[in-house]
PDB file of C-alpha atoms in Angstrom:
ATOM      1  CA  MET Y1305      98.371  78.114 115.719  1.00  0.00           C
ATOM      2  CA  ILE Y1306      97.503  75.248 112.521  1.00  0.00           C
ATOM      3  CA  ARG Y1307      93.924  76.962 112.501  1.00  0.00           C
ATOM      4  CA  PHE Y1308      95.260  80.585 112.127  1.00  0.00           C
ATOM      5  CA  THR Y1309      97.642  79.570 109.420  1.00  0.00           C
ATOM      6  CA  ALA Y1310      94.603  77.737 107.727  1.00  0.00           C
ATOM      7  CA  GLY Y1311      92.794  80.433 107.873  1.00  0.00           C
ATOM      8  CA  ARG Y1312      95.453  83.152 106.181  1.00  0.00           C
ATOM      9  CA  LEU Y1313      95.849  80.408 103.524  1.00  0.00           C
ATOM     10  CA  VAL Y1314      92.082  80.520 102.596  1.00  0.00           C
ATOM     11  CA  LEU Y1315      92.146  84.239 102.887  1.00  0.00           C
ATOM     12  CA  PHE Y1316      95.242  84.401 100.528  1.00  0.00           C
ATOM     13  CA  ALA Y1317      93.311  82.305  97.877  1.00  0.00           C
ATOM     14  CA  LEU Y1318      90.402  84.180  97.981  1.00  0.00           C
ATOM     15  CA  GLY Y1319      92.614  87.449  97.926  1.00  0.00           C
ATOM     16  CA  LEU Y1320      94.319  86.205  94.636  1.00  0.00           C
ATOM     17  CA  VAL Y1321      90.804  84.995  92.749  1.00  0.00           C
ATOM     18  CA  VAL Y1322      89.039  88.498  93.986  1.00  0.00           C
ATOM     19  CA  ALA Y1323      92.647  90.456  92.773  1.00  0.00           C
ATOM     20  CA  SER Y1324      92.688  88.078  89.428  1.00  0.00           C
ATOM     21  CA  VAL Y1325      88.715  89.079  88.440  1.00  0.00           C
ATOM     22  CA  LEU Y1326      89.711  93.020  89.396  1.00  0.00           C
ATOM     23  CA  ILE Y1327      92.779  93.091  87.084  1.00  0.00           C
ATOM     24  CA  PHE Y1328      90.538  91.475  83.877  1.00  0.00           C
ATOM     25  CA  ALA Y1329      87.760  93.180  84.422  1.00  0.00           C
ATOM     26  CA  THR Y1330      89.800  96.600  84.462  1.00  0.00           C
ATOM     27  CA  LEU Y1331      91.667  96.104  81.706  1.00  0.00           C
ATOM     28  CA  ARG Y1332      89.005  95.276  79.489  1.00  0.00           C
ATOM     29  CA  LEU Y1333      87.242  99.042  80.435  1.00  0.00           C
ATOM     30  CA  LEU Y1334      90.484 100.426  79.078  1.00  0.00           C
ATOM     31  CA  PRO Y1335      90.177 102.729  76.370  1.00  0.00           C
ATOM     32  CA  GLY Y1336      91.994 101.066  72.503  1.00  0.00           C
ATOM     33  CA  ASP Y1337      92.145  98.131  70.618  1.00  0.00           C
ATOM     34  CA  VAL Y1338      95.149  95.742  71.130  1.00  0.00           C
ATOM     35  CA  ALA Y1339      94.434  93.921  67.783  1.00  0.00           C
ATOM     36  CA  GLN Y1340      94.461  97.623  66.389  1.00  0.00           C
ATOM     37  CA  VAL Y1341      97.594  98.700  67.987  1.00  0.00           C
ATOM     38  CA  ILE Y1342      99.350  95.461  66.369  1.00  0.00           C
ATOM     39  CA  ALA Y1343      97.939  95.890  63.028  1.00  0.00           C
ATOM     40  CA  GLY Y1344      99.318  99.410  63.146  1.00  0.00           C
ATOM     41  CA  THR Y1345      98.032 102.840  61.653  1.00  0.00           C
ATOM     42  CA  THR Y1346      97.917 101.012  57.801  1.00  0.00           C
ATOM     43  CA  GLY Y1347      95.447  98.146  59.014  1.00  0.00           C
ATOM     44  CA  SER Y1348      92.624  97.536  57.591  1.00  0.00           C
ATOM     45  CA  PRO Y1349      89.247  96.685  59.411  1.00  0.00           C
ATOM     46  CA  ALA Y1350      89.885  92.877  57.707  1.00  0.00           C
ATOM     47  CA  GLN Y1351      92.970  92.638  59.183  1.00  0.00           C
ATOM     48  CA  VAL Y1352      92.162  93.906  62.740  1.00  0.00           C
ATOM     49  CA  ALA Y1353      89.369  91.649  62.792  1.00  0.00           C
ATOM     50  CA  ALA Y1354      91.652  88.856  61.787  1.00  0.00           C
ATOM     51  CA  LEU Y1355      93.793  89.648  64.389  1.00  0.00           C
ATOM     52  CA  ARG Y1356      91.070  89.607  67.036  1.00  0.00           C
ATOM     53  CA  THR Y1357      89.970  86.594  66.376  1.00  0.00           C
ATOM     54  CA  GLU Y1358      93.746  84.961  66.297  1.00  0.00           C
ATOM     55  CA  LEU Y1359      94.271  86.854  69.584  1.00  0.00           C
ATOM     56  CA  GLY Y1360      91.015  85.457  71.033  1.00  0.00           C
ATOM     57  CA  LEU Y1361      89.375  88.759  71.760  1.00  0.00           C
ATOM     58  CA  ASP Y1362      86.283  88.001  69.705  1.00  0.00           C
ATOM     59  CA  ARG Y1363      85.335  85.484  72.510  1.00  0.00           C
ATOM     60  CA  ALA Y1364      82.988  86.253  75.104  1.00  0.00           C
ATOM     61  CA  ILE Y1365      84.613  88.044  77.827  1.00  0.00           C
ATOM     62  CA  VAL Y1366      83.481  85.569  80.508  1.00  0.00           C
ATOM     63  CA  SER Y1367      85.828  82.300  78.512  1.00  0.00           C
ATOM     64  CA  GLN Y1368      88.590  84.653  77.741  1.00  0.00           C
ATOM     65  CA  TYR Y1369      88.848  85.002  82.111  1.00  0.00           C
ATOM     66  CA  LEU Y1370      88.136  81.435  82.242  1.00  0.00           C
ATOM     67  CA  ASP Y1371      91.103  80.569  80.306  1.00  0.00           C
ATOM     68  CA  TRP Y1372      93.457  83.352  82.101  1.00  0.00           C
ATOM     69  CA  ALA Y1373      92.444  81.727  85.417  1.00  0.00           C
ATOM     70  CA  GLY Y1374      93.039  77.726  84.242  1.00  0.00           C
ATOM     71  CA  GLY Y1375      96.583  79.294  83.000  1.00  0.00           C
ATOM     72  CA  LEU Y1376      97.343  80.996  86.427  1.00  0.00           C
ATOM     73  CA  LEU Y1377      96.506  77.721  88.397  1.00  0.00           C
ATOM     74  CA  ARG Y1378      99.225  76.457  86.115  1.00  0.00           C
ATOM     75  CA  LEU Y1379     101.807  78.993  86.521  1.00  0.00           C
ATOM     76  CA  ASP Y1380     101.754  79.903  83.316  1.00  0.00           C
ATOM     77  CA  LEU Y1381     100.437  83.276  82.561  1.00  0.00           C
ATOM     78  CA  GLY Y1382     100.198  83.083  78.840  1.00  0.00           C
ATOM     79  CA  ARG Y1383     101.882  84.527  76.061  1.00  0.00           C
ATOM     80  CA  SER Y1384     102.100  88.075  75.012  1.00  0.00           C
ATOM     81  CA  LEU Y1385      99.456  89.885  72.613  1.00  0.00           C
ATOM     82  CA  VAL Y1386     102.624  91.672  71.063  1.00  0.00           C
ATOM     83  CA  THR Y1387     105.772  89.999  70.518  1.00  0.00           C
ATOM     84  CA  GLY Y1388     104.383  86.388  71.667  1.00  0.00           C
ATOM     85  CA  THR Y1389     106.771  85.460  73.980  1.00  0.00           C
ATOM     86  CA  PRO Y1390     105.931  83.917  77.263  1.00  0.00           C
ATOM     87  CA  VAL Y1391     105.164  86.471  79.569  1.00  0.00           C
ATOM     88  CA  GLY Y1392     106.046  84.541  82.924  1.00  0.00           C
ATOM     89  CA  ASP Y1393     109.631  84.092  81.270  1.00  0.00           C
ATOM     90  CA  GLU Y1394     110.214  88.354  81.088  1.00  0.00           C
ATOM     91  CA  ILE Y1395     108.471  88.694  84.484  1.00  0.00           C
ATOM     92  CA  ALA Y1396     110.835  86.455  86.046  1.00  0.00           C
ATOM     93  CA  ASP Y1397     114.228  88.191  84.015  1.00  0.00           C
ATOM     94  CA  LYS Y1398     112.312  91.629  85.482  1.00  0.00           C
ATOM     95  CA  LEU Y1399     111.787  90.321  89.061  1.00  0.00           C
ATOM     96  CA  ALA Y1400     115.990  89.901  89.355  1.00  0.00           C
ATOM     97  CA  VAL Y1401     115.814  93.828  89.904  1.00  0.00           C
ATOM     98  CA  THR Y1402     112.660  94.415  91.009  1.00  0.00           C
ATOM     99  CA  LEU Y1403     112.982  91.902  94.348  1.00  0.00           C
ATOM    100  CA  PRO Y1404     116.745  93.089  94.932  1.00  0.00           C
ATOM    101  CA  LEU Y1405     115.778  96.380  95.077  1.00  0.00           C
ATOM    102  CA  ALA Y1406     112.367  95.960  97.385  1.00  0.00           C
ATOM    103  CA  GLY Y1407     114.183  93.915  99.336  1.00  0.00           C
ATOM    104  CA  LEU Y1408     117.252  96.800  99.757  1.00  0.00           C
ATOM    105  CA  SER Y1409     115.183  99.216 100.187  1.00  0.00           C
ATOM    106  CA  LEU Y1410     112.984  97.329 103.277  1.00  0.00           C
ATOM    107  CA  VAL Y1411     116.317  97.057 104.685  1.00  0.00           C
ATOM    108  CA  ILE Y1412     116.733 100.489 104.583  1.00  0.00           C
ATOM    109  CA  GLY Y1413     113.711 101.497 105.860  1.00  0.00           C
ATOM    110  CA  LEU Y1414     113.814  99.098 109.099  1.00  0.00           C
ATOM    111  CA  LEU Y1415     117.416 100.846 109.610  1.00  0.00           C
ATOM    112  CA  ILE Y1416     116.471 104.284 109.310  1.00  0.00           C
ATOM    113  CA  GLY Y1417     112.682 103.568 111.230  1.00  0.00           C
ATOM    114  CA  VAL Y1418     113.222 101.266 114.556  1.00  0.00           C
ATOM    115  CA  PRO Y1419     116.505 102.977 115.659  1.00  0.00           C
ATOM    116  CA  LEU Y1420     115.282 106.378 115.125  1.00  0.00           C
ATOM    117  CA  GLY Y1421     112.017 105.655 116.384  1.00  0.00           C
ATOM    118  CA  VAL Y1422     112.756 104.394 119.544  1.00  0.00           C
ATOM    119  CA  LEU Y1423     115.242 107.776 119.448  1.00  0.00           C
ATOM    120  CA  ALA Y1424     112.454 109.803 119.252  1.00  0.00           C
ATOM    121  CA  ALA Y1425     110.390 107.578 121.958  1.00  0.00           C
ATOM    122  CA  LEU Y1426     113.088 108.279 124.031  1.00  0.00           C
ATOM    123  CA  ARG Y1427     114.123 111.662 123.466  1.00  0.00           C
ATOM    124  CA  ARG Y1428     110.648 113.000 122.989  1.00  0.00           C
ATOM    125  CA  ARG Y1429     110.395 116.056 125.292  1.00  0.00           C
ATOM    126  CA  ARG Y1430     114.030 117.334 124.023  1.00  0.00           C
ATOM    127  CA  PRO Y1431     114.739 118.986 120.621  1.00  0.00           C
ATOM    128  CA  LEU Y1432     116.474 115.994 119.687  1.00  0.00           C
ATOM    129  CA  GLY Y1433     113.437 113.591 119.313  1.00  0.00           C
ATOM    130  CA  THR Y1434     110.961 116.846 118.108  1.00  0.00           C
ATOM    131  CA  ALA Y1435     113.790 117.016 115.053  1.00  0.00           C
ATOM    132  CA  VAL Y1436     113.645 113.485 114.467  1.00  0.00           C
ATOM    133  CA  SER Y1437     109.753 113.290 114.555  1.00  0.00           C
ATOM    134  CA  VAL Y1438     108.898 116.871 112.617  1.00  0.00           C
ATOM    135  CA  GLY Y1439     111.922 115.452 110.281  1.00  0.00           C
ATOM    136  CA  ALA Y1440     110.210 111.760 109.447  1.00  0.00           C
ATOM    137  CA  GLN Y1441     106.658 113.736 109.329  1.00  0.00           C
ATOM    138  CA  VAL Y1442     108.185 115.732 106.249  1.00  0.00           C
ATOM    139  CA  LEU Y1443     109.653 112.601 104.901  1.00  0.00           C
ATOM    140  CA  ALA Y1444     106.832 110.758 104.979  1.00  0.00           C
ATOM    141  CA  ALA Y1445     105.110 113.428 102.915  1.00  0.00           C
ATOM    142  CA  VAL Y1446     107.333 113.683  99.862  1.00  0.00           C
ATOM    143  CA  PRO Y1447     106.737 111.203  96.863  1.00  0.00           C
ATOM    144  CA  ALA Y1448     109.420 109.004  96.115  1.00  0.00           C
ATOM    145  CA  VAL Y1449     109.898 110.510  92.745  1.00  0.00           C
ATOM    146  CA  TRP Y1450     110.941 113.863  94.535  1.00  0.00           C
ATOM    147  CA  ALA Y1451     113.280 112.376  96.820  1.00  0.00           C
ATOM    148  CA  GLY Y1452     114.635 110.550  94.099  1.00  0.00           C
ATOM    149  CA  MET Y1453     115.378 113.240  91.869  1.00  0.00           C
ATOM    150  CA  LEU Y1454     116.808 115.271  94.919  1.00  0.00           C
ATOM    151  CA  LEU Y1455     119.084 112.529  95.381  1.00  0.00           C
ATOM    152  CA  ILE Y1456     120.260 112.546  91.695  1.00  0.00           C
ATOM    153  CA  ALA Y1457     121.493 115.977  91.919  1.00  0.00           C
ATOM    154  CA  LEU Y1458     122.804 115.375  95.130  1.00  0.00           C
ATOM    155  CA  VAL Y1459     124.489 112.305  95.155  1.00  0.00           C
ATOM    156  CA  ALA Y1460     125.271 111.764  91.009  1.00  0.00           C
ATOM    157  CA  VAL Y1461     125.357 114.778  89.740  1.00  0.00           C
ATOM    158  CA  THR Y1462     126.916 116.660  92.346  1.00  0.00           C
ATOM    159  CA  LEU Y1463     128.843 114.404  94.391  1.00  0.00           C
ATOM    160  CA  ARG Y1464     129.909 111.836  91.773  1.00  0.00           C
ATOM    161  CA  TRP Y1465     129.088 109.000  93.875  1.00  0.00           C
ATOM    162  CA  LEU Y1466     126.549 106.671  92.354  1.00  0.00           C
ATOM    163  CA  PRO Y1467     125.681 106.164  88.823  1.00  0.00           C
ATOM    164  CA  THR Y1468     122.346 108.555  87.944  1.00  0.00           C
ATOM    165  CA  GLN Y1469     120.275 105.207  85.790  1.00  0.00           C
ATOM    166  CA  GLY Y1470     120.547 101.993  84.486  1.00  0.00           C
ATOM    167  CA  PHE Y1471     121.539  98.531  84.989  1.00  0.00           C
ATOM    168  CA  PRO Y1472     124.718  95.997  83.989  1.00  0.00           C
ATOM    169  CA  ILE Y1473     123.508  95.147  80.269  1.00  0.00           C
ATOM    170  CA  ASP Y1474     125.433  91.317  81.745  1.00  0.00           C
ATOM    171  CA  GLY Y1475     122.720  91.593  85.219  1.00  0.00           C
ATOM    172  CA  TRP Y1476     123.657  89.890  88.097  1.00  0.00           C
ATOM    173  CA  SER Y1477     127.389  88.602  86.667  1.00  0.00           C
ATOM    174  CA  ASP Y1478     129.137  91.417  87.973  1.00  0.00           C
ATOM    175  CA  PRO Y1479     127.383  91.320  91.569  1.00  0.00           C
ATOM    176  CA  ALA Y1480     129.030  94.441  92.432  1.00  0.00           C
ATOM    177  CA  ALA Y1481     128.134  96.989  90.019  1.00  0.00           C
ATOM    178  CA  ALA Y1482     124.682  95.548  89.874  1.00  0.00           C
ATOM    179  CA  LEU Y1483     124.630  96.452  93.710  1.00  0.00           C
ATOM    180  CA  ARG Y1484     125.907  99.594  93.116  1.00  0.00           C
ATOM    181  CA  SER Y1485     122.678 101.078  90.499  1.00  0.00           C
ATOM    182  CA  LEU Y1486     120.603  99.479  93.139  1.00  0.00           C
ATOM    183  CA  VAL Y1487     121.937 102.000  96.240  1.00  0.00           C
ATOM    184  CA  LEU Y1488     120.120 104.888  95.211  1.00  0.00           C
ATOM    185  CA  PRO Y1489     116.713 103.591  93.809  1.00  0.00           C
ATOM    186  CA  ALA Y1490     116.828 101.387  97.188  1.00  0.00           C
ATOM    187  CA  VAL Y1491     117.282 105.003  99.251  1.00  0.00           C
ATOM    188  CA  THR Y1492     115.093 106.692  97.634  1.00  0.00           C
ATOM    189  CA  ILE Y1493     112.459 104.185  98.603  1.00  0.00           C
ATOM    190  CA  GLY Y1494     113.949 103.328 101.847  1.00  0.00           C
ATOM    191  CA  LEU Y1495     113.661 106.702 102.929  1.00  0.00           C
ATOM    192  CA  VAL Y1496     110.251 107.511 102.389  1.00  0.00           C
ATOM    193  CA  GLU Y1497     109.206 103.351 103.676  1.00  0.00           C
ATOM    194  CA  GLY Y1498     111.730 104.686 106.741  1.00  0.00           C
ATOM    195  CA  ALA Y1499     109.948 107.871 107.518  1.00  0.00           C
ATOM    196  CA  VAL Y1500     106.671 105.822 107.611  1.00  0.00           C
ATOM    197  CA  LEU Y1501     107.833 103.037 110.025  1.00  0.00           C
ATOM    198  CA  LEU Y1502     109.913 105.617 112.571  1.00  0.00           C
ATOM    199  CA  ARG Y1503     106.178 106.726 113.420  1.00  0.00           C
ATOM    200  CA  PHE Y1504     104.596 103.628 113.680  1.00  0.00           C
ATOM    201  CA  THR Y1505     108.295 102.778 115.946  1.00  0.00           C
ATOM    202  CA  ARG Y1506     107.893 105.698 117.875  1.00  0.00           C
ATOM    203  CA  SER Y1507     104.294 105.628 118.363  1.00  0.00           C
ATOM    204  CA  ALA Y1508     104.857 101.525 119.994  1.00  0.00           C
ATOM    205  CA  ALA Y1509     107.864 102.394 122.185  1.00  0.00           C
ATOM    206  CA  LEU Y1510     105.673 105.310 123.746  1.00  0.00           C
ATOM    207  CA  GLY Y1511     103.157 102.928 124.053  1.00  0.00           C
ATOM    208  CA  ALA Y1512     105.983 100.460 125.717  1.00  0.00           C
ATOM    209  CA  LEU Y1513     107.594 103.239 128.005  1.00  0.00           C
ATOM    210  CA  ASP Y1514     104.351 103.379 129.746  1.00  0.00           C
ATOM    211  CA  ALA Y1515     103.815  99.924 130.428  1.00  0.00           C
ATOM    212  CA  ASP Y1516     104.207  98.039 133.618  1.00  0.00           C
ATOM    213  CA  TYR Y1517     107.317  96.194 133.213  1.00  0.00           C
ATOM    214  CA  VAL Y1518     109.254  99.101 132.001  1.00  0.00           C
ATOM    215  CA  ARG Y1519     108.216 101.271 135.179  1.00  0.00           C
ATOM    216  CA  ALA Y1520     109.314  97.703 137.431  1.00  0.00           C
ATOM    217  CA  ALA Y1521     112.016  97.995 135.977  1.00  0.00           C
ATOM    218  CA  ALA Y1522     112.724 101.854 136.381  1.00  0.00           C
ATOM    219  CA  ALA Y1523     111.601 101.292 140.190  1.00  0.00           C
ATOM    220  CA  LYS Y1524     114.487  98.598 140.542  1.00  0.00           C
ATOM    221  CA  GLY Y1525     117.132 101.012 139.520  1.00  0.00           C
ATOM    222  CA  MET Y1526     117.575 100.756 136.097  1.00  0.00           C
ATOM    223  CA  THR Y1527     117.128 103.946 133.664  1.00  0.00           C
ATOM    224  CA  ARG Y1528     114.076 104.433 131.488  1.00  0.00           C
ATOM    225  CA  ASP Y1529     116.274 104.334 128.287  1.00  0.00           C
ATOM    226  CA  ARG Y1530     117.995 100.742 129.686  1.00  0.00           C
ATOM    227  CA  ALA Y1531     114.655  99.188 130.592  1.00  0.00           C
ATOM    228  CA  LEU Y1532     112.879 100.462 127.287  1.00  0.00           C
ATOM    229  CA  VAL Y1533     115.830  98.615 124.892  1.00  0.00           C
ATOM    230  CA  ARG Y1534     115.792  95.320 126.984  1.00  0.00           C
ATOM    231  CA  HIS Y1535     112.535  94.381 127.870  1.00  0.00           C
ATOM    232  CA  GLY Y1536     110.523  96.985 125.767  1.00  0.00           C
ATOM    233  CA  LEU Y1537     111.881  96.308 122.351  1.00  0.00           C
ATOM    234  CA  PRO Y1538     110.574  92.574 121.709  1.00  0.00           C
ATOM    235  CA  ASN Y1539     107.003  94.299 122.100  1.00  0.00           C
ATOM    236  CA  VAL Y1540     107.934  97.052 120.013  1.00  0.00           C
ATOM    237  CA  MET Y1541     109.518  94.968 117.032  1.00  0.00           C
ATOM    238  CA  LEU Y1542     106.175  93.369 116.802  1.00  0.00           C
ATOM    239  CA  SER Y1543     104.246  96.388 116.360  1.00  0.00           C
ATOM    240  CA  VAL Y1544     106.739  97.092 113.561  1.00  0.00           C
ATOM    241  CA  VAL Y1545     106.243  93.561 112.115  1.00  0.00           C
ATOM    242  CA  SER Y1546     102.178  94.271 111.803  1.00  0.00           C
ATOM    243  CA  VAL Y1547     102.863  96.875 109.743  1.00  0.00           C
ATOM    244  CA  LEU Y1548     105.565  95.106 107.518  1.00  0.00           C
ATOM    245  CA  GLY Y1549     102.983  94.050 105.034  1.00  0.00           C
ATOM    246  CA  ILE Y1550     101.260  97.352 104.625  1.00  0.00           C
ATOM    247  CA  GLN Y1551     104.889  98.721 103.733  1.00  0.00           C
ATOM    248  CA  VAL Y1552     105.627  95.787 101.253  1.00  0.00           C
ATOM    249  CA  ALA Y1553     102.802  97.259  99.408  1.00  0.00           C
ATOM    250  CA  GLY Y1554     104.364 101.089  99.554  1.00  0.00           C
ATOM    251  CA  LEU Y1555     107.521  99.415  98.122  1.00  0.00           C
ATOM    252  CA  VAL Y1556     105.656  97.460  95.365  1.00  0.00           C
ATOM    253  CA  VAL Y1557     104.107 101.131  94.391  1.00  0.00           C
ATOM    254  CA  GLY Y1558     107.263 102.848  94.697  1.00  0.00           C
ATOM    255  CA  ALA Y1559     109.515 100.506  92.807  1.00  0.00           C
ATOM    256  CA  VAL Y1560     106.707 101.099  89.812  1.00  0.00           C
ATOM    257  CA  LEU Y1561     107.715 104.928  89.758  1.00  0.00           C
ATOM    258  CA  VAL Y1562     111.354 104.534  91.015  1.00  0.00           C
ATOM    259  CA  GLU Y1563     112.263 101.875  88.372  1.00  0.00           C
ATOM    260  CA  GLN Y1564     111.180 104.545  85.732  1.00  0.00           C
ATOM    261  CA  LEU Y1565     113.026 107.146  87.338  1.00  0.00           C
ATOM    262  CA  PHE Y1566     116.627 105.254  87.233  1.00  0.00           C
ATOM    263  CA  SER Y1567     115.403 103.398  84.014  1.00  0.00           C
ATOM    264  CA  LEU Y1568     115.647 100.385  85.637  1.00  0.00           C
ATOM    265  CA  PRO Y1569     115.094  96.652  83.998  1.00  0.00           C
ATOM    266  CA  GLY Y1570     112.142  96.064  86.672  1.00  0.00           C
ATOM    267  CA  VAL Y1571     108.615  94.923  86.040  1.00  0.00           C
ATOM    268  CA  GLY Y1572     107.325  98.437  87.094  1.00  0.00           C
ATOM    269  CA  ARG Y1573     108.946  99.769  84.421  1.00  0.00           C
ATOM    270  CA  MET Y1574     108.160  96.627  82.223  1.00  0.00           C
ATOM    271  CA  LEU Y1575     104.748  97.336  83.190  1.00  0.00           C
ATOM    272  CA  VAL Y1576     104.516 100.788  82.014  1.00  0.00           C
ATOM    273  CA  ALA Y1577     105.534 100.472  78.765  1.00  0.00           C
ATOM    274  CA  ASP Y1578     103.434  97.243  77.548  1.00  0.00           C
ATOM    275  CA  VAL Y1579      99.915  99.551  79.343  1.00  0.00           C
ATOM    276  CA  GLY Y1580     100.907 101.974  76.578  1.00  0.00           C
ATOM    277  CA  ARG Y1581     101.356  99.061  74.062  1.00  0.00           C
ATOM    278  CA  ARG Y1582      97.501  97.684  75.256  1.00  0.00           C
ATOM    279  CA  ASP Y1583      99.244  94.294  75.675  1.00  0.00           C
ATOM    280  CA  LEU Y1584      96.495  92.891  78.048  1.00  0.00           C
ATOM    281  CA  THR Y1585      98.123  89.598  78.909  1.00  0.00           C
ATOM    282  CA  LYS Y1586     101.544  90.493  79.988  1.00  0.00           C
ATOM    283  CA  VAL Y1587      99.896  93.607  81.985  1.00  0.00           C
ATOM    284  CA  GLN Y1588      97.476  90.866  83.885  1.00  0.00           C
ATOM    285  CA  GLY Y1589     100.267  88.905  84.424  1.00  0.00           C
ATOM    286  CA  GLU Y1590     102.333  91.938  85.698  1.00  0.00           C
ATOM    287  CA  LEU Y1591      99.834  92.826  87.723  1.00  0.00           C
ATOM    288  CA  MET Y1592      98.983  89.466  89.170  1.00  0.00           C
ATOM    289  CA  THR Y1593     102.207  88.683  89.859  1.00  0.00           C
ATOM    290  CA  LEU Y1594     103.023  92.196  92.096  1.00  0.00           C
ATOM    291  CA  THR Y1595      99.412  91.171  93.783  1.00  0.00           C
ATOM    292  CA  ALA Y1596     100.629  87.709  94.492  1.00  0.00           C
ATOM    293  CA  ILE Y1597     104.100  88.978  96.201  1.00  0.00           C
ATOM    294  CA  VAL Y1598     101.922  91.371  98.621  1.00  0.00           C
ATOM    295  CA  LEU Y1599      99.523  88.641  99.219  1.00  0.00           C
ATOM    296  CA  ALA Y1600     102.018  86.548 100.286  1.00  0.00           C
ATOM    297  CA  VAL Y1601     104.337  88.509 102.197  1.00  0.00           C
ATOM    298  CA  GLY Y1602     101.279  89.889 104.400  1.00  0.00           C
ATOM    299  CA  PHE Y1603     100.630  86.368 104.518  1.00  0.00           C
ATOM    300  CA  VAL Y1604     103.787  85.661 106.084  1.00  0.00           C
ATOM    301  CA  VAL Y1605     103.995  88.449 108.110  1.00  0.00           C
ATOM    302  CA  ASP Y1606     100.705  87.772 109.923  1.00  0.00           C
ATOM    303  CA  VAL Y1607     101.988  83.935 110.775  1.00  0.00           C
ATOM    304  CA  VAL Y1608     105.122  85.242 111.923  1.00  0.00           C
ATOM    305  CA  HIS Y1609     103.506  87.360 114.237  1.00  0.00           C
ATOM    306  CA  ARG Y1610     101.474  85.218 115.562  1.00  0.00           C
ATOM    307  CA  SER Y1611     103.695  82.386 116.260  1.00  0.00           C
ATOM    308  CA  VAL Y1612     106.342  84.858 118.358  1.00  0.00           C
ATOM    309  CA  ASP Y1613     103.586  86.683 119.956  1.00  0.00           C
ATOM    310  CA  PRO Y1614     103.213  85.596 123.648  1.00  0.00           C
ATOM    311  CA  ARG Y1615      99.746  87.007 124.401  1.00  0.00           C
ATOM    312  CA  SER Y1616      99.157  84.501 121.208  1.00  0.00           C
ATOM    313  CA  ARG Y1617     100.527  81.438 122.462  1.00  0.00           C
ATOM    314  CA  GLU Y1618      98.532  82.290 125.777  1.00  0.00           C
ATOM    315  CA  ARG Y1619      95.549  81.961 124.082  1.00  0.00           C
ATOM    316  CA  GLY Y1620      96.497  78.492 122.658  1.00  0.00           C
ATOM    317  CA  GLU Y1621      96.060  80.187 118.940  1.00  0.00           C
TER     318      GLU Y1621
END
């Protein structure tokens, strides 16, 4: 287990290095000049050149990357090229919205995907199981933005149960109001992610139903439904845990789009605005932060899955 964890730590570190190089290089390929954006349309060529020198944009690309990477090692994401404010402080402020949104979305996805996935497996040859499976396939194909617009029209506009957009100005000082503003966006993401989890859970549950230990329990008089819940559910959950790392990546992408739709002051909405302003330092910090979160969750999922999997313990890993 120690060797496995150490190996995953090495892969995590290598993933961060590769991500930093790709993020830095890709952003340099974008059209436009941040110095020209700051100087405005009235800025003279001399003013633009002076800004490029002041911002360090006239140095070699390798030197710029090494300076940025050195800051990352010190957990320093630099300062915004446009406003001059520390990037880390702004991202930390926005994560107070994005992380609760992603966490709540994941909980909703699990509450939808796992029970309904098991139900679809238990009723696979009945109308209920077929309806659940077909519904999951349709919902998994629906973009999160479409699902959000439908929920806004139904829940917020027609029924007026929840706010359509925005987040309290005072943030989490009023937890009830803050949580209420996140419910609809979280349901939007959770429905789509839950549909994907449902399909994984159904597949794992069908495999468990055909396992020898479930058949043995059924032969002793236990119903197959009860045998699956009592003996097969742990193995089903292991399969669900193994795909959570992939699901978190989907949650991050969904959060970027949904924050725009619901006007939430999170990292995703800030990222879209900073791309438009060509604030490369902030965009780099935002993308690197989101990438680090996804990789960290994947690392934790791998370690947890290996530690609770009895087959791994039998192999002595």
